[in-house]
Amino acid sequence: MACLLETPIRMSVLSEVTASSRHYVDRLFDPDPQKVLQGVIDMKNAVIGNNKQKANLIVLGAVPRLLYLLQQETSSTELKTECAVVLGSLAMGTENNVKSLLDCHIIPALLQGLLSPDLKFIEACLRCLRTIFTSPVTPEELLYTDATVIPHLMALLSRSRYTQEYICQIFSHCCKGPDHQTILFNHGAVQNIAHLLTSVSYKVRMQALKCFSVLAFENPQVSMTLVNVLVDGELLPQIFVKMLQRDKPIEMQLTSAKCLTYMCRAGAIRTDDNCIVLKTLPCLVRMCSKERLLEERVEGAETLAYLIEPDVELQRIASITDHLIAMLADYFKYPSSVSAITDIKRLDHDLKHAHELRQAAFKLYASLGANDEDIRKKVLQNAPDEILVVASSMLCNLLLEFSPSKEPILESGAVELLCGLTQSENPALRVNGIWALMNMAFQAEQKIKADILRSLSTEQLFRLLSDSDLNVLMKTLGLLRNLLSTRPTLCILANIADGTTAKELIMTNDDILQKIKYYMGHSHVKLQLAAMFCISNLVWNEEEGSQERQDKLRDMGIVDILHKLSQSPDSNLCDKAKMALQQYLA
């Protein structure tokens, strides 16, 4: 019965909620224009900061009526302006609100409103358009559908500081890729926006700056033009440099640094230019400091990674600037503690930013070590355990047989790095190091397997087989399995047993000896042969300590097994057994 009652209860609650909002919508249909105007003004006051009220009004059909009034020639300019303001307020709600507005074709209506001679109405339309276009649910292409829109927006830039702020913000959000850059560039964006960098309004300067950052990104044509633009007798790069000085707001410093970075990467500014080496690079390193906001640290690290990626000299300079490598360690220390489970939103925020910080740090580490072996060593040798644990965990996945990242990682010296991790005092690093090597060896070429064996050393391999951490031991056995998967399973032990120190390690490890003994009696001839190679190396009487090894193996019953194997129908196995027995007789 409870389920049957649930729907009517919900409906009654909804009815009460919408009934309290309905009178706002009803007033929009009053025959008296003055009452309609007052109704829109009251609606404006009712929706400010009230998402529930906004949703109710949208459900009740307020949007089509507001758009009708906004486009009616008989509507007063004041009414049109107030309608645009309310629509802008509705757009500031949830993403669903914006979707509802888009479904009602709000953008063509607002763009049409920009043809009005009234500046206040134009500004209200632009403010609403800015809110809609900066929403992630709005397709940028809607700005470029009508070819007359961009030139008209360029013409409106001179009307007021508000038109300048809103239009620049629209451009910076809707410029996605070379096609959009070309359209804006061809309609005079550089010339029309450049002088706004000296505006008395901080918001205008900031939005103009953001415009140039998106226009210059990976665009040589725009970047080469920007280098030669003069504003009040000063070249644009010089203005950008002034804007990234320490006394400027962080947002301005960071965006100016991005402009110079993109111009440099596009070939418009040399990598050894002072504005890059002495101004842009140090500014971006500052942005990586733990004193900066999380978003600023992410943006700073990612931009710096992009700047230095192709240039070894910039990589060297960055690696010794303000302890950058150590500074990046803090990117892995967020969040410092897990939020209370009751605060789900905060927890989600923390985890999202923790992921972004780590991702940005890895990008910068990759750029720092892209070309110079000394820097690579500096990054891995000086990185704290928190970084190495995360990095090695990622390598475990990237080194799987089917991963496209496997080959480039192998070529960059990963074997030596991972073998080094297996010697760490931190169990997590030992596990990740051996785990990554295990994945690397899976279905790998014999050369890779040989490189792993050579770098790891037999002594270390047997230390890992005796590790106190069960995970380390299991992954080491997995590595052995993968190393030997394309040959008789114990060949590695035969090779390992060919060396004095390794022989001692094997002879003191009863588990390994019992494993060899087990394989000597296995039903698979290849496994028996592999075990025989091990025994032959261990009992070889020309080697130091052979007598002690022979005695211990005899006590284990190995000689009895050799006698049985000397009667084997398999000629190879028979010969190996007889050869081993001869060592006892020599």
PDB file of N, CA, C and O in Angstrom, residues 26-62:
ATOM      1  N   ASP A  26       1.748  33.354 -14.608  1.00  0.00           N
ATOM      2  CA  ASP A  26       0.438  33.899 -15.017  1.00  0.00           C
ATOM      3  C   ASP A  26       0.504  35.395 -15.302  1.00  0.00           C
ATOM      4  O   ASP A  26      -0.144  35.897 -16.232  1.00  0.00           O
ATOM      5  N   ARG A  27       1.314  36.101 -14.533  1.00  0.00           N
ATOM      6  CA  ARG A  27       1.410  37.558 -14.696  1.00  0.00           C
ATOM      7  C   ARG A  27       2.062  37.951 -16.023  1.00  0.00           C
ATOM      8  O   ARG A  27       1.893  39.074 -16.494  1.00  0.00           O
ATOM      9  N   LEU A  28       2.814  36.995 -16.627  1.00  0.00           N
ATOM     10  CA  LEU A  28       3.453  37.294 -17.918  1.00  0.00           C
ATOM     11  C   LEU A  28       2.429  37.405 -19.044  1.00  0.00           C
ATOM     12  O   LEU A  28       2.743  37.906 -20.128  1.00  0.00           O
ATOM     13  N   PHE A  29       1.198  36.905 -18.780  1.00  0.00           N
ATOM     14  CA  PHE A  29       0.155  36.915 -19.815  1.00  0.00           C
ATOM     15  C   PHE A  29      -0.885  38.016 -19.583  1.00  0.00           C
ATOM     16  O   PHE A  29      -1.910  38.069 -20.271  1.00  0.00           O
ATOM     17  N   ASP A  30      -0.632  38.894 -18.628  1.00  0.00           N
ATOM     18  CA  ASP A  30      -1.574  39.980 -18.334  1.00  0.00           C
ATOM     19  C   ASP A  30      -1.664  40.930 -19.539  1.00  0.00           C
ATOM     20  O   ASP A  30      -0.648  41.259 -20.152  1.00  0.00           O
ATOM     21  N   PRO A  31      -2.875  41.390 -19.885  1.00  0.00           N
ATOM     22  CA  PRO A  31      -3.014  42.312 -21.041  1.00  0.00           C
ATOM     23  C   PRO A  31      -2.395  43.685 -20.796  1.00  0.00           C
ATOM     24  O   PRO A  31      -2.111  44.418 -21.753  1.00  0.00           O
ATOM     25  N   ASP A  32      -2.171  44.031 -19.534  1.00  0.00           N
ATOM     26  CA  ASP A  32      -1.589  45.337 -19.215  1.00  0.00           C
ATOM     27  C   ASP A  32      -0.061  45.239 -19.273  1.00  0.00           C
ATOM     28  O   ASP A  32       0.559  44.555 -18.450  1.00  0.00           O
ATOM     29  N   PRO A  33       0.589  45.908 -20.238  1.00  0.00           N
ATOM     30  CA  PRO A  33       2.050  45.830 -20.393  1.00  0.00           C
ATOM     31  C   PRO A  33       2.805  46.219 -19.126  1.00  0.00           C
ATOM     32  O   PRO A  33       3.850  45.658 -18.818  1.00  0.00           O
ATOM     33  N   GLN A  34       2.255  47.173 -18.384  1.00  0.00           N
ATOM     34  CA  GLN A  34       2.939  47.625 -17.165  1.00  0.00           C
ATOM     35  C   GLN A  34       2.944  46.523 -16.108  1.00  0.00           C
ATOM     36  O   GLN A  34       3.930  46.338 -15.387  1.00  0.00           O
ATOM     37  N   LYS A  35       1.819  45.773 -16.034  1.00  0.00           N
ATOM     38  CA  LYS A  35       1.743  44.667 -15.080  1.00  0.00           C
ATOM     39  C   LYS A  35       2.670  43.523 -15.494  1.00  0.00           C
ATOM     40  O   LYS A  35       3.249  42.836 -14.648  1.00  0.00           O
ATOM     41  N   VAL A  36       2.811  43.333 -16.817  1.00  0.00           N
ATOM     42  CA  VAL A  36       3.738  42.306 -17.324  1.00  0.00           C
ATOM     43  C   VAL A  36       5.161  42.678 -16.927  1.00  0.00           C
ATOM     44  O   VAL A  36       5.929  41.831 -16.435  1.00  0.00           O
ATOM     45  N   LEU A  37       5.511  43.950 -17.109  1.00  0.00           N
ATOM     46  CA  LEU A  37       6.850  44.418 -16.745  1.00  0.00           C
ATOM     47  C   LEU A  37       7.125  44.191 -15.262  1.00  0.00           C
ATOM     48  O   LEU A  37       8.179  43.679 -14.877  1.00  0.00           O
ATOM     49  N   GLN A  38       6.152  44.559 -14.424  1.00  0.00           N
ATOM     50  CA  GLN A  38       6.325  44.382 -12.990  1.00  0.00           C
ATOM     51  C   GLN A  38       6.425  42.888 -12.623  1.00  0.00           C
ATOM     52  O   GLN A  38       7.180  42.498 -11.724  1.00  0.00           O
ATOM     53  N   GLY A  39       5.669  42.084 -13.367  1.00  0.00           N
ATOM     54  CA  GLY A  39       5.717  40.641 -13.140  1.00  0.00           C
ATOM     55  C   GLY A  39       7.091  40.067 -13.442  1.00  0.00           C
ATOM     56  O   GLY A  39       7.609  39.210 -12.711  1.00  0.00           O
ATOM     57  N   VAL A  40       7.712  40.535 -14.524  1.00  0.00           N
ATOM     58  CA  VAL A  40       9.056  40.079 -14.896  1.00  0.00           C
ATOM     59  C   VAL A  40      10.077  40.530 -13.855  1.00  0.00           C
ATOM     60  O   VAL A  40      10.971  39.772 -13.466  1.00  0.00           O
ATOM     61  N   ILE A  41       9.917  41.780 -13.371  1.00  0.00           N
ATOM     62  CA  ILE A  41      10.832  42.301 -12.341  1.00  0.00           C
ATOM     63  C   ILE A  41      10.705  41.485 -11.052  1.00  0.00           C
ATOM     64  O   ILE A  41      11.709  41.133 -10.422  1.00  0.00           O
ATOM     65  N   ASP A  42       9.464  41.157 -10.673  1.00  0.00           N
ATOM     66  CA  ASP A  42       9.255  40.338  -9.470  1.00  0.00           C
ATOM     67  C   ASP A  42       9.839  38.940  -9.649  1.00  0.00           C
ATOM     68  O   ASP A  42      10.388  38.358  -8.712  1.00  0.00           O
ATOM     69  N   MET A  43       9.676  38.411 -10.849  1.00  0.00           N
ATOM     70  CA  MET A  43      10.246  37.094 -11.147  1.00  0.00           C
ATOM     71  C   MET A  43      11.768  37.143 -11.036  1.00  0.00           C
ATOM     72  O   MET A  43      12.399  36.224 -10.503  1.00  0.00           O
ATOM     73  N   LYS A  44      12.361  38.222 -11.515  1.00  0.00           N
ATOM     74  CA  LYS A  44      13.817  38.402 -11.433  1.00  0.00           C
ATOM     75  C   LYS A  44      14.272  38.340  -9.988  1.00  0.00           C
ATOM     76  O   LYS A  44      15.255  37.641  -9.654  1.00  0.00           O
ATOM     77  N   ASN A  45      13.556  39.041  -9.119  1.00  0.00           N
ATOM     78  CA  ASN A  45      13.925  39.049  -7.701  1.00  0.00           C
ATOM     79  C   ASN A  45      13.706  37.688  -7.035  1.00  0.00           C
ATOM     80  O   ASN A  45      14.420  37.319  -6.109  1.00  0.00           O
ATOM     81  N   ALA A  46      12.707  36.941  -7.521  1.00  0.00           N
ATOM     82  CA  ALA A  46      12.366  35.649  -6.911  1.00  0.00           C
ATOM     83  C   ALA A  46      13.380  34.553  -7.244  1.00  0.00           C
ATOM     84  O   ALA A  46      13.580  33.627  -6.448  1.00  0.00           O
ATOM     85  N   VAL A  47      14.018  34.639  -8.411  1.00  0.00           N
ATOM     86  CA  VAL A  47      14.901  33.542  -8.843  1.00  0.00           C
ATOM     87  C   VAL A  47      16.363  33.743  -8.434  1.00  0.00           C
ATOM     88  O   VAL A  47      17.155  32.807  -8.518  1.00  0.00           O
ATOM     89  N   ILE A  48      16.705  34.939  -7.975  1.00  0.00           N
ATOM     90  CA  ILE A  48      18.097  35.203  -7.614  1.00  0.00           C
ATOM     91  C   ILE A  48      18.553  34.235  -6.521  1.00  0.00           C
ATOM     92  O   ILE A  48      17.997  34.209  -5.427  1.00  0.00           O
ATOM     93  N   GLY A  49      19.526  33.414  -6.838  1.00  0.00           N
ATOM     94  CA  GLY A  49      20.082  32.472  -5.866  1.00  0.00           C
ATOM     95  C   GLY A  49      19.154  31.343  -5.459  1.00  0.00           C
ATOM     96  O   GLY A  49      19.419  30.645  -4.481  1.00  0.00           O
ATOM     97  N   ASN A  50      18.052  31.151  -6.191  1.00  0.00           N
ATOM     98  CA  ASN A  50      17.063  30.122  -5.819  1.00  0.00           C
ATOM     99  C   ASN A  50      16.894  29.123  -6.965  1.00  0.00           C
ATOM    100  O   ASN A  50      16.054  29.299  -7.855  1.00  0.00           O
ATOM    101  N   ASN A  51      17.694  28.066  -6.946  1.00  0.00           N
ATOM    102  CA  ASN A  51      17.655  27.082  -8.039  1.00  0.00           C
ATOM    103  C   ASN A  51      16.321  26.345  -8.115  1.00  0.00           C
ATOM    104  O   ASN A  51      15.859  25.981  -9.200  1.00  0.00           O
ATOM    105  N   LYS A  52      15.693  26.119  -6.960  1.00  0.00           N
ATOM    106  CA  LYS A  52      14.401  25.419  -6.968  1.00  0.00           C
ATOM    107  C   LYS A  52      13.342  26.262  -7.678  1.00  0.00           C
ATOM    108  O   LYS A  52      12.559  25.758  -8.489  1.00  0.00           O
ATOM    109  N   GLN A  53      13.359  27.557  -7.380  1.00  0.00           N
ATOM    110  CA  GLN A  53      12.404  28.462  -8.028  1.00  0.00           C
ATOM    111  C   GLN A  53      12.670  28.521  -9.534  1.00  0.00           C
ATOM    112  O   GLN A  53      11.732  28.542 -10.347  1.00  0.00           O
ATOM    113  N   LYS A  54      13.931  28.548  -9.914  1.00  0.00           N
ATOM    114  CA  LYS A  54      14.276  28.570 -11.340  1.00  0.00           C
ATOM    115  C   LYS A  54      13.730  27.335 -12.046  1.00  0.00           C
ATOM    116  O   LYS A  54      13.130  27.426 -13.130  1.00  0.00           O
ATOM    117  N   ALA A  55      13.935  26.164 -11.439  1.00  0.00           N
ATOM    118  CA  ALA A  55      13.468  24.907 -12.032  1.00  0.00           C
ATOM    119  C   ALA A  55      11.947  24.899 -12.159  1.00  0.00           C
ATOM    120  O   ALA A  55      11.385  24.470 -13.175  1.00  0.00           O
ATOM    121  N   ASN A  56      11.260  25.399 -11.117  1.00  0.00           N
ATOM    122  CA  ASN A  56       9.787  25.451 -11.141  1.00  0.00           C
ATOM    123  C   ASN A  56       9.278  26.318 -12.286  1.00  0.00           C
ATOM    124  O   ASN A  56       8.351  25.950 -13.011  1.00  0.00           O
ATOM    125  N   LEU A  57       9.885  27.487 -12.439  1.00  0.00           N
ATOM    126  CA  LEU A  57       9.439  28.419 -13.496  1.00  0.00           C
ATOM    127  C   LEU A  57       9.673  27.841 -14.887  1.00  0.00           C
ATOM    128  O   LEU A  57       8.865  28.044 -15.793  1.00  0.00           O
ATOM    129  N   ILE A  58      10.781  27.100 -15.035  1.00  0.00           N
ATOM    130  CA  ILE A  58      11.057  26.473 -16.337  1.00  0.00           C
ATOM    131  C   ILE A  58      10.008  25.405 -16.625  1.00  0.00           C
ATOM    132  O   ILE A  58       9.464  25.317 -17.729  1.00  0.00           O
ATOM    133  N   VAL A  59       9.684  24.576 -15.592  1.00  0.00           N
ATOM    134  CA  VAL A  59       8.665  23.529 -15.744  1.00  0.00           C
ATOM    135  C   VAL A  59       7.303  24.134 -16.098  1.00  0.00           C
ATOM    136  O   VAL A  59       6.545  23.590 -16.899  1.00  0.00           O
ATOM    137  N   LEU A  60       7.021  25.277 -15.520  1.00  0.00           N
ATOM    138  CA  LEU A  60       5.710  25.926 -15.734  1.00  0.00           C
ATOM    139  C   LEU A  60       5.643  26.709 -17.047  1.00  0.00           C
ATOM    140  O   LEU A  60       4.632  27.346 -17.340  1.00  0.00           O
ATOM    141  N   GLY A  61       6.714  26.688 -17.835  1.00  0.00           N
ATOM    142  CA  GLY A  61       6.665  27.295 -19.167  1.00  0.00           C
ATOM    143  C   GLY A  61       7.016  28.754 -19.231  1.00  0.00           C
ATOM    144  O   GLY A  61       6.592  29.455 -20.166  1.00  0.00           O
ATOM    145  N   ALA A  62       7.806  29.233 -18.279  1.00  0.00           N
ATOM    146  CA  ALA A  62       8.158  30.654 -18.283  1.00  0.00           C
ATOM    147  C   ALA A  62       9.070  31.019 -19.454  1.00  0.00           C
ATOM    148  O   ALA A  62       8.974  32.129 -20.001  1.00  0.00           O
TER     149      ALA A  62
END
